[in-house]
PDB file of C-alpha atoms in Angstrom:
ATOM      1  CA  UNK A   1       0.069  -0.063  -0.027  1.00 85.00           C
ATOM      2  CA  UNK A   2       2.747   2.623   1.015  1.00 87.00           C
ATOM      3  CA  UNK A   3       4.816   1.580  -2.108  1.00 91.00           C
ATOM      4  CA  UNK A   4       1.724   2.509  -4.274  1.00 92.00           C
ATOM      5  CA  UNK A   5       1.333   5.867  -2.505  1.00 90.00           C
ATOM      6  CA  UNK A   6       5.130   6.562  -2.926  1.00 90.00           C
ATOM      7  CA  UNK A   7       4.753   5.610  -6.769  1.00 89.00           C
ATOM      8  CA  UNK A   8       2.004   7.827  -7.021  1.00 91.00           C
ATOM      9  CA  UNK A   9       3.677  10.909  -5.337  1.00 86.00           C
ATOM     10  CA  UNK A  10       6.787  10.213  -7.599  1.00 88.00           C
ATOM     11  CA  UNK A  11       4.784  10.216 -10.904  1.00 90.00           C
ATOM     12  CA  UNK A  12       2.774  13.155 -10.030  1.00 88.00           C
ATOM     13  CA  UNK A  13       5.878  15.315  -9.138  1.00 86.00           C
ATOM     14  CA  UNK A  14       7.481  17.473 -11.818  1.00 84.00           C
ATOM     15  CA  UNK A  15      10.780  18.032  -9.923  1.00 82.00           C
ATOM     16  CA  UNK A  16      12.718  15.550  -7.829  1.00 80.00           C
ATOM     17  CA  UNK A  17      13.968  18.266  -5.370  1.00 80.00           C
ATOM     18  CA  UNK A  18      10.367  18.506  -3.706  1.00 80.00           C
ATOM     19  CA  UNK A  19       9.874  14.877  -3.319  1.00 81.00           C
ATOM     20  CA  UNK A  20       8.458  13.945   0.130  1.00 82.00           C
ATOM     21  CA  UNK A  21       8.843  17.353   1.378  1.00 81.00           C
ATOM     22  CA  UNK A  22       4.937  17.861   1.837  1.00 82.00           C
ATOM     23  CA  UNK A  23       2.551  16.370   4.318  1.00 83.00           C
ATOM     24  CA  UNK A  24       1.202  14.060   1.793  1.00 84.00           C
ATOM     25  CA  UNK A  25      -0.667  10.692   2.077  1.00 88.00           C
ATOM     26  CA  UNK A  26       2.478   8.682   1.410  1.00 86.00           C
ATOM     27  CA  UNK A  27       4.478  10.805   3.955  1.00 84.00           C
ATOM     28  CA  UNK A  28       1.732  10.368   6.573  1.00 87.00           C
ATOM     29  CA  UNK A  29       1.296   6.592   5.908  1.00 89.00           C
ATOM     30  CA  UNK A  30       5.072   6.052   6.133  1.00 88.00           C
ATOM     31  CA  UNK A  31       5.085   8.122   9.570  1.00 85.00           C
ATOM     32  CA  UNK A  32       2.648   5.748  10.994  1.00 87.00           C
ATOM     33  CA  UNK A  33       4.401   2.716   9.430  1.00 91.00           C
ATOM     34  CA  UNK A  34       7.693   3.655  10.638  1.00 89.00           C
ATOM     35  CA  UNK A  35       6.474   4.159  14.181  1.00 88.00           C
ATOM     36  CA  UNK A  36       5.178   0.623  14.098  1.00 90.00           C
ATOM     37  CA  UNK A  37       8.286  -0.934  12.483  1.00 93.00           C
ATOM     38  CA  UNK A  38      11.142   1.259  13.364  1.00 93.00           C
ATOM     39  CA  UNK A  39      11.109   1.962  16.967  1.00 93.00           C
ATOM     40  CA  UNK A  40      13.222  -0.690  18.041  1.00 94.00           C
ATOM     41  CA  UNK A  41      15.813   0.492  15.527  1.00 95.00           C
ATOM     42  CA  UNK A  42      15.356   4.162  16.809  1.00 94.00           C
ATOM     43  CA  UNK A  43      15.779   3.024  20.540  1.00 92.00           C
ATOM     44  CA  UNK A  44      19.115   1.217  19.413  1.00 94.00           C
ATOM     45  CA  UNK A  45      20.518   4.147  17.168  1.00 95.00           C
ATOM     46  CA  UNK A  46      19.119   7.175  19.014  1.00 94.00           C
ATOM     47  CA  UNK A  47      17.957   6.229  22.392  1.00 91.00           C
ATOM     48  CA  UNK A  48      21.450   6.082  24.051  1.00 91.00           C
ATOM     49  CA  UNK A  49      22.173   9.823  22.728  1.00 91.00           C
ATOM     50  CA  UNK A  50      18.850  11.113  23.716  1.00 90.00           C
ATOM     51  CA  UNK A  51      19.216   9.663  27.301  1.00 87.00           C
ATOM     52  CA  UNK A  52      22.704  11.219  27.313  1.00 87.00           C
ATOM     53  CA  UNK A  53      21.198  14.723  26.355  1.00 84.00           C
ATOM     54  CA  UNK A  54      18.364  14.377  29.044  1.00 83.00           C
ATOM     55  CA  UNK A  55      20.997  13.261  31.594  1.00 81.00           C
ATOM     56  CA  UNK A  56      22.994  16.451  30.825  1.00 79.00           C
ATOM     57  CA  UNK A  57      19.907  18.640  31.032  1.00 73.00           C
ATOM     58  CA  UNK A  58      19.135  17.183  34.470  1.00 75.00           C
ATOM     59  CA  UNK A  59      22.649  17.619  35.671  1.00 74.00           C
ATOM     60  CA  UNK A  60      22.633  21.125  34.326  1.00 70.00           C
ATOM     61  CA  UNK A  61      19.319  21.852  36.386  1.00 73.00           C
ATOM     62  CA  UNK A  62      20.846  20.650  39.435  1.00 73.00           C
ATOM     63  CA  UNK A  63      24.018  22.655  38.843  1.00 68.00           C
ATOM     64  CA  UNK A  64      21.845  25.735  38.516  1.00 71.00           C
ATOM     65  CA  UNK A  65      20.051  24.990  41.546  1.00 74.00           C
ATOM     66  CA  UNK A  66      23.377  24.823  43.545  1.00 74.00           C
ATOM     67  CA  UNK A  67      24.620  28.122  41.854  1.00 69.00           C
ATOM     68  CA  UNK A  68      21.684  29.834  42.928  1.00 70.00           C
ATOM     69  CA  UNK A  69      21.975  28.634  46.534  1.00 76.00           C
ATOM     70  CA  UNK A  70      25.657  29.535  46.398  1.00 71.00           C
ATOM     71  CA  UNK A  71      24.967  33.101  44.697  1.00 69.00           C
ATOM     72  CA  UNK A  72      22.476  33.896  47.428  1.00 74.00           C
ATOM     73  CA  UNK A  73      25.024  33.070  50.169  1.00 75.00           C
ATOM     74  CA  UNK A  74      27.749  35.065  48.266  1.00 70.00           C
ATOM     75  CA  UNK A  75      30.036  32.061  48.218  1.00 65.00           C
ATOM     76  CA  UNK A  76      30.461  32.039  44.270  1.00 57.00           C
ATOM     77  CA  UNK A  77      32.336  34.498  42.295  1.00 55.00           C
ATOM     78  CA  UNK A  78      30.706  35.636  38.898  1.00 52.00           C
ATOM     79  CA  UNK A  79      33.417  34.021  36.830  1.00 51.00           C
ATOM     80  CA  UNK A  80      32.569  30.613  38.569  1.00 49.00           C
ATOM     81  CA  UNK A  81      28.938  31.117  37.751  1.00 48.00           C
ATOM     82  CA  UNK A  82      29.610  31.945  34.054  1.00 49.00           C
ATOM     83  CA  UNK A  83      31.720  28.683  33.632  1.00 47.00           C
ATOM     84  CA  UNK A  84      28.785  26.679  35.199  1.00 47.00           C
ATOM     85  CA  UNK A  85      26.103  28.428  33.179  1.00 47.00           C
ATOM     86  CA  UNK A  86      28.443  27.932  30.077  1.00 45.00           C
ATOM     87  CA  UNK A  87      28.444  24.071  30.825  1.00 49.00           C
ATOM     88  CA  UNK A  88      24.777  23.904  31.258  1.00 50.00           C
ATOM     89  CA  UNK A  89      23.388  24.314  27.883  1.00 62.00           C
ATOM     90  CA  UNK A  90      24.104  24.466  24.135  1.00 74.00           C
ATOM     91  CA  UNK A  91      22.016  27.544  23.292  1.00 78.00           C
ATOM     92  CA  UNK A  92      22.996  29.022  19.925  1.00 81.00           C
ATOM     93  CA  UNK A  93      20.207  31.689  19.217  1.00 85.00           C
ATOM     94  CA  UNK A  94      21.910  34.879  19.827  1.00 85.00           C
ATOM     95  CA  UNK A  95      18.275  36.394  20.429  1.00 88.00           C
ATOM     96  CA  UNK A  96      17.793  34.064  23.211  1.00 83.00           C
ATOM     97  CA  UNK A  97      21.080  34.581  25.028  1.00 79.00           C
ATOM     98  CA  UNK A  98      22.006  37.019  27.454  1.00 82.00           C
ATOM     99  CA  UNK A  99      25.058  39.358  27.088  1.00 84.00           C
ATOM    100  CA  UNK A 100      27.296  36.893  28.995  1.00 80.00           C
ATOM    101  CA  UNK A 101      26.208  33.891  27.311  1.00 79.00           C
ATOM    102  CA  UNK A 102      26.612  35.845  23.838  1.00 82.00           C
ATOM    103  CA  UNK A 103      30.704  35.672  24.849  1.00 83.00           C
ATOM    104  CA  UNK A 104      30.380  31.933  24.616  1.00 80.00           C
ATOM    105  CA  UNK A 105      28.471  31.786  21.590  1.00 84.00           C
ATOM    106  CA  UNK A 106      31.446  30.112  19.714  1.00 85.00           C
ATOM    107  CA  UNK A 107      31.684  27.303  22.444  1.00 85.00           C
ATOM    108  CA  UNK A 108      28.004  26.576  22.357  1.00 82.00           C
ATOM    109  CA  UNK A 109      28.123  26.143  18.540  1.00 88.00           C
ATOM    110  CA  UNK A 110      30.956  23.949  18.970  1.00 90.00           C
ATOM    111  CA  UNK A 111      29.055  21.869  21.437  1.00 86.00           C
ATOM    112  CA  UNK A 112      26.121  21.768  19.081  1.00 87.00           C
ATOM    113  CA  UNK A 113      28.197  20.389  16.138  1.00 92.00           C
ATOM    114  CA  UNK A 114      29.884  17.779  18.475  1.00 91.00           C
ATOM    115  CA  UNK A 115      26.213  16.670  19.523  1.00 89.00           C
ATOM    116  CA  UNK A 116      24.975  16.621  16.007  1.00 92.00           C
ATOM    117  CA  UNK A 117      28.070  14.741  14.902  1.00 95.00           C
ATOM    118  CA  UNK A 118      27.543  12.052  17.616  1.00 94.00           C
ATOM    119  CA  UNK A 119      23.963  11.552  16.011  1.00 94.00           C
ATOM    120  CA  UNK A 120      25.280  11.219  12.532  1.00 94.00           C
ATOM    121  CA  UNK A 121      28.058   8.827  13.606  1.00 96.00           C
ATOM    122  CA  UNK A 122      25.532   6.472  15.416  1.00 95.00           C
ATOM    123  CA  UNK A 123      22.946   6.612  12.181  1.00 95.00           C
ATOM    124  CA  UNK A 124      25.869   5.947   9.916  1.00 94.00           C
ATOM    125  CA  UNK A 125      26.957   2.951  11.856  1.00 95.00           C
ATOM    126  CA  UNK A 126      23.252   1.637  12.142  1.00 94.00           C
ATOM    127  CA  UNK A 127      22.604   1.239   8.467  1.00 92.00           C
ATOM    128  CA  UNK A 128      22.633  -2.442   8.496  1.00 94.00           C
ATOM    129  CA  UNK A 129      20.014  -2.414  11.440  1.00 95.00           C
ATOM    130  CA  UNK A 130      17.360  -0.416   9.532  1.00 94.00           C
ATOM    131  CA  UNK A 131      14.299  -2.732   9.416  1.00 95.00           C
ATOM    132  CA  UNK A 132      14.096  -4.963   6.281  1.00 96.00           C
ATOM    133  CA  UNK A 133      10.668  -3.420   5.562  1.00 95.00           C
ATOM    134  CA  UNK A 134      11.957   0.280   5.663  1.00 93.00           C
ATOM    135  CA  UNK A 135      14.996  -0.773   3.629  1.00 94.00           C
ATOM    136  CA  UNK A 136      12.439  -2.231   1.146  1.00 94.00           C
ATOM    137  CA  UNK A 137      10.571   1.008   0.877  1.00 92.00           C
ATOM    138  CA  UNK A 138      13.771   2.807   0.467  1.00 92.00           C
ATOM    139  CA  UNK A 139      14.618   0.630  -2.554  1.00 94.00           C
ATOM    140  CA  UNK A 140      11.262   1.431  -3.927  1.00 93.00           C
ATOM    141  CA  UNK A 141      11.712   5.115  -3.598  1.00 91.00           C
ATOM    142  CA  UNK A 142      14.900   4.802  -5.469  1.00 93.00           C
ATOM    143  CA  UNK A 143      13.366   2.480  -8.213  1.00 93.00           C
ATOM    144  CA  UNK A 144      10.300   4.754  -8.458  1.00 92.00           C
ATOM    145  CA  UNK A 145      12.247   8.073  -8.916  1.00 91.00           C
ATOM    146  CA  UNK A 146      14.639   6.268 -11.606  1.00 92.00           C
ATOM    147  CA  UNK A 147      11.627   5.100 -13.583  1.00 92.00           C
ATOM    148  CA  UNK A 148       9.704   8.493 -13.494  1.00 91.00           C
ATOM    149  CA  UNK A 149      12.915  10.819 -14.055  1.00 89.00           C
ATOM    150  CA  UNK A 150      15.343   8.588 -15.789  1.00 86.00           C
ATOM    151  CA  UNK A 151      18.882   7.336 -15.052  1.00 82.00           C
ATOM    152  CA  UNK A 152      20.339  10.914 -15.417  1.00 82.00           C
ATOM    153  CA  UNK A 153      18.672  11.566 -12.083  1.00 81.00           C
ATOM    154  CA  UNK A 154      20.588   8.607 -10.253  1.00 84.00           C
ATOM    155  CA  UNK A 155      21.833  11.240  -7.665  1.00 87.00           C
ATOM    156  CA  UNK A 156      18.437  12.792  -7.096  1.00 86.00           C
ATOM    157  CA  UNK A 157      17.140   9.228  -6.517  1.00 87.00           C
ATOM    158  CA  UNK A 158      19.609   8.511  -3.654  1.00 89.00           C
ATOM    159  CA  UNK A 159      18.832  11.983  -2.417  1.00 89.00           C
ATOM    160  CA  UNK A 160      15.114  11.121  -2.605  1.00 89.00           C
ATOM    161  CA  UNK A 161      15.977   8.184   0.000  1.00 89.00           C
ATOM    162  CA  UNK A 162      17.677  10.557   2.177  1.00 88.00           C
ATOM    163  CA  UNK A 163      14.857  13.047   2.099  1.00 86.00           C
ATOM    164  CA  UNK A 164      12.451  10.046   2.531  1.00 85.00           C
ATOM    165  CA  UNK A 165      13.995   8.616   5.625  1.00 90.00           C
ATOM    166  CA  UNK A 166      15.652  11.443   7.309  1.00 90.00           C
ATOM    167  CA  UNK A 167      12.944  13.867   6.884  1.00 86.00           C
ATOM    168  CA  UNK A 168      10.165  11.553   7.695  1.00 86.00           C
ATOM    169  CA  UNK A 169      11.703   9.322  10.237  1.00 91.00           C
ATOM    170  CA  UNK A 170      14.995   9.939  11.828  1.00 94.00           C
ATOM    171  CA  UNK A 171      14.707  13.850  12.444  1.00 92.00           C
ATOM    172  CA  UNK A 172      11.047  13.348  13.634  1.00 90.00           C
ATOM    173  CA  UNK A 173      12.357  10.923  16.211  1.00 92.00           C
ATOM    174  CA  UNK A 174      15.197  13.336  17.366  1.00 92.00           C
ATOM    175  CA  UNK A 175      13.048  16.423  17.470  1.00 90.00           C
ATOM    176  CA  UNK A 176       9.937  14.741  19.161  1.00 90.00           C
ATOM    177  CA  UNK A 177      11.380  11.753  20.723  1.00 90.00           C
ATOM    178  CA  UNK A 178       8.337  11.368  23.111  1.00 89.00           C
ATOM    179  CA  UNK A 179       6.097  10.742  19.968  1.00 86.00           C
ATOM    180  CA  UNK A 180       8.219   7.495  19.349  1.00 86.00           C
ATOM    181  CA  UNK A 181       8.432   6.522  23.216  1.00 86.00           C
ATOM    182  CA  UNK A 182      12.168   7.241  23.000  1.00 87.00           C
ATOM    183  CA  UNK A 183      11.783   9.533  26.180  1.00 83.00           C
ATOM    184  CA  UNK A 184       9.115   9.688  28.903  1.00 79.00           C
ATOM    185  CA  UNK A 185       8.892  13.372  28.916  1.00 73.00           C
ATOM    186  CA  UNK A 186       9.602  16.042  26.273  1.00 71.00           C
ATOM    187  CA  UNK A 187      12.964  17.624  26.472  1.00 70.00           C
ATOM    188  CA  UNK A 188      13.046  21.319  27.250  1.00 67.00           C
TER     189      UNK A 188
END
C-alpha cells in the first residue's frame, strides 16, 4: 500500500527536489508505518544519545540550583557562575542569549556541532540495522524516482531516499522523541 502511495507521489511530481517534503498521504502513511516498524531501531540508534542529552539537562538543572544557592550565600564569584552556566546548555540563538552568554556563542556552537556529529555517526553505523521493511521502501523510492525521471537523475534518486528516511523518520524521532516513546517526557 505504501509503495503504491510512494509511486503515485513520485509520478505526480515534476521535480525531484520537492519529493516527500510536503505532508502528503504517502509521507503520513510512512510516518505511521515507521512508528510501528522502526521503534526498536530508533531505540538502538538514537536512544542512548537522547538519554545522554536528558541526563546532561538534568545535571545542568541541578547545577543551576546549586549555583543559585551559592550565589545567595555569596560563596560564588561571577566567573565561576559564568563557567557553570556555560556548561549547562548549548543555546546558539543570539536573540535568546544574555550578553554574558553571547561571549560563549562559539563554544555553544561547537558543542552543538559535536552533539550533531554523535547523532550522525550513530546513524551511519546503524545502516545495517534499519528494519528490512523500511529498507524495502527505500529501494522502492529509488526505483520509482529512476523510472519517473530517468537514469540521469540517479543522484536525485539517492537524495530522495535521504529526504524520505531522514525528513520523515529520523529527524522526527530526534526532534519529538516522546512521540516515538524514546523518552518519557519531552526535553525542554
